[in-house]
XYZ file of C-alpha atoms in Angstrom:
203
model
C 246.298 -23.030 220.583
C 249.684 -22.967 220.669
C 251.411 -22.392 216.910
C 254.608 -23.568 215.709
C 254.221 -20.929 212.950
C 257.435 -18.870 212.291
C 256.811 -15.549 210.176
C 258.784 -15.264 207.041
C 259.003 -14.436 203.422
C 260.575 -17.736 201.920
C 259.211 -19.905 199.360
C 257.177 -22.037 201.256
C 255.470 -19.245 203.298
C 254.224 -17.694 199.869
C 253.257 -20.907 198.561
C 249.344 -21.434 198.785
C 248.509 -24.307 201.904
C 246.774 -26.833 199.635
C 249.776 -26.975 197.079
C 252.207 -26.862 200.026
C 250.599 -29.591 201.837
C 250.308 -31.848 198.607
C 254.144 -31.208 198.208
C 255.100 -31.788 201.596
C 253.061 -34.959 201.660
C 254.600 -36.134 198.532
C 258.129 -35.357 199.845
C 257.422 -37.523 203.228
C 256.093 -40.225 201.031
C 258.652 -40.447 198.805
C 261.203 -41.049 201.513
C 258.750 -43.111 203.156
C 259.224 -45.383 200.054
C 262.837 -45.388 199.434
C 264.814 -48.838 200.136
C 266.758 -49.818 203.370
C 270.120 -48.631 201.479
C 273.116 -46.467 202.000
C 272.435 -44.779 198.667
C 268.586 -43.920 199.938
C 269.887 -42.674 202.922
C 272.376 -40.265 201.378
C 269.666 -38.916 199.048
C 266.896 -38.251 201.885
C 269.593 -36.540 203.989
C 270.464 -34.465 200.997
C 266.947 -33.805 199.706
C 265.897 -32.631 203.527
C 268.857 -30.393 203.929
C 267.856 -28.803 200.570
C 264.278 -28.675 201.303
C 265.109 -26.641 204.408
C 267.411 -24.248 202.353
C 265.026 -23.606 199.650
C 262.056 -23.010 202.599
C 263.661 -19.694 203.633
C 262.777 -19.784 207.023
C 264.979 -16.726 207.909
C 266.824 -18.116 211.053
C 269.937 -16.995 209.958
C 271.629 -20.152 208.957
C 269.787 -21.198 205.691
C 267.245 -23.161 207.638
C 269.990 -25.407 209.187
C 269.279 -24.279 212.848
C 265.485 -25.088 212.262
C 266.443 -28.524 210.950
C 269.131 -29.051 214.014
C 266.134 -28.099 216.424
C 263.621 -30.773 214.633
C 266.675 -33.511 214.856
C 267.452 -32.286 218.179
C 263.992 -32.963 219.447
C 263.884 -36.352 218.234
C 267.100 -37.731 219.131
C 265.549 -40.057 221.783
C 263.277 -41.688 219.327
C 265.775 -42.060 216.840
C 268.285 -43.586 219.349
C 265.854 -46.019 220.204
C 265.042 -46.854 216.619
C 268.719 -47.006 215.697
C 269.335 -49.190 218.794
C 266.547 -51.684 218.148
C 267.058 -52.195 214.415
C 270.664 -52.448 214.420
C 270.151 -55.799 216.744
C 267.745 -57.250 214.364
C 268.649 -55.687 210.879
C 272.268 -54.826 210.867
C 273.943 -51.427 210.106
C 272.737 -50.555 206.842
C 269.178 -50.867 206.930
C 269.133 -49.704 210.881
C 270.821 -46.363 209.848
C 269.127 -45.798 206.568
C 265.488 -46.297 208.380
C 266.646 -44.042 211.090
C 267.640 -41.360 208.447
C 264.598 -41.856 206.454
C 262.265 -41.624 209.603
C 263.988 -38.342 210.837
C 263.689 -36.916 207.289
C 259.754 -37.780 207.007
C 259.271 -36.088 210.446
C 261.621 -33.041 209.867
C 260.018 -32.290 206.622
C 256.522 -32.960 207.887
C 257.448 -29.860 210.427
C 257.851 -27.736 207.608
C 253.905 -27.254 207.127
C 253.270 -26.037 210.850
C 256.434 -23.972 211.017
C 255.360 -21.987 207.311
C 251.711 -21.876 207.871
C 249.655 -20.396 209.977
C 247.221 -23.157 212.100
C 244.289 -21.377 210.717
C 245.619 -21.523 207.157
C 245.962 -25.439 208.000
C 242.285 -25.830 209.124
C 241.009 -24.010 206.295
C 243.034 -26.029 203.661
C 241.965 -29.487 205.345
C 238.554 -28.572 205.684
C 238.374 -27.607 202.058
C 240.404 -30.567 200.904
C 237.596 -32.846 202.556
C 234.633 -31.118 201.821
C 233.902 -33.783 199.066
C 233.711 -36.152 201.819
C 230.554 -34.636 203.248
C 228.793 -36.922 200.973
C 229.656 -39.933 202.892
C 228.218 -37.926 206.065
C 232.082 -37.019 207.070
C 232.177 -33.723 208.912
C 234.980 -31.757 206.972
C 235.669 -29.342 209.623
C 235.465 -31.784 212.570
C 237.953 -33.911 210.699
C 240.125 -31.036 209.874
C 240.509 -29.837 213.317
C 241.201 -33.632 214.385
C 243.948 -33.819 211.906
C 245.153 -30.214 212.911
C 245.455 -31.101 216.445
C 247.180 -34.785 215.543
C 249.969 -32.793 213.345
C 250.542 -29.885 216.099
C 250.301 -31.537 219.613
C 253.661 -33.482 219.723
C 255.697 -30.502 218.288
C 253.753 -28.157 221.069
C 254.873 -30.540 223.600
C 258.126 -30.988 222.733
C 258.503 -27.013 222.296
C 256.976 -26.885 225.776
C 259.867 -29.227 227.258
C 262.458 -27.405 225.484
C 261.150 -24.108 227.322
C 261.420 -25.789 230.458
C 264.735 -26.995 230.087
C 266.173 -23.462 228.743
C 264.500 -21.728 231.671
C 266.193 -24.330 234.016
C 269.633 -23.886 232.446
C 269.167 -19.897 232.622
C 268.726 -20.375 236.325
C 271.519 -22.344 236.726
C 269.142 -25.252 238.105
C 270.275 -29.005 237.870
C 268.448 -31.102 235.646
C 266.476 -33.687 237.165
C 262.995 -35.583 236.763
C 261.125 -33.896 239.790
C 262.578 -30.564 238.874
C 261.401 -30.701 235.209
C 258.449 -32.586 235.312
C 256.266 -30.297 237.609
C 256.921 -27.290 235.335
C 255.981 -29.460 232.436
C 252.898 -30.780 233.650
C 251.931 -27.366 234.702
C 252.494 -25.933 230.763
C 251.064 -29.179 229.634
C 247.846 -28.582 231.379
C 247.821 -24.883 230.366
C 248.289 -26.222 226.716
C 245.264 -28.787 226.993
C 243.024 -25.851 228.480
C 244.099 -23.650 225.625
C 243.331 -26.291 223.327
C 239.930 -27.081 224.639
C 239.023 -23.361 224.441
C 240.097 -23.104 221.004
C 237.840 -26.289 219.860
C 235.020 -25.021 221.920
C 235.129 -21.543 220.134
C 235.033 -23.712 217.077
C 231.868 -25.642 218.076
C 233.762 -28.595 218.868
C 232.354 -30.355 221.877
């Protein structure tokens, strides 16, 4: 299974996985519940930047390189969201909502960036253990949630690798030259994911 984890010794790296998951979920929930106003957008942006600074990702720019990478990955989704909301809601709610969406996704990315996949699996499985009384399989639910959290960022990372390789070779970007290697890498990721799930007894 492809991991987004980046080794480090920052604040979030040292925090226990369960407590860190609750903290990040609380931050995402806080951002999501703010109103669509300029002041809320400002608070959201400042909070996101400060969280990345405190996280101690060790990218040499106090986490700003990692944050910029997350925003760049989301640029098309943010552009579509902003354009569609500008048409119906006006500038203030459109910009505020787009910033809050960007912040929520970027903040949630801190969990896989600072936590190994196995630790996330163990924490979710442990947290869902009481639901076994309701005949919910905690192990299966933990793997499903972890796959959901990591698949989209993993595919975005593969797309970035393909584009970087094309630029390094001086190749001109086109849908055909991008799609073929991306589909190959995505298929390999799917096979690796299937092997990882099989190894954990998932069929």
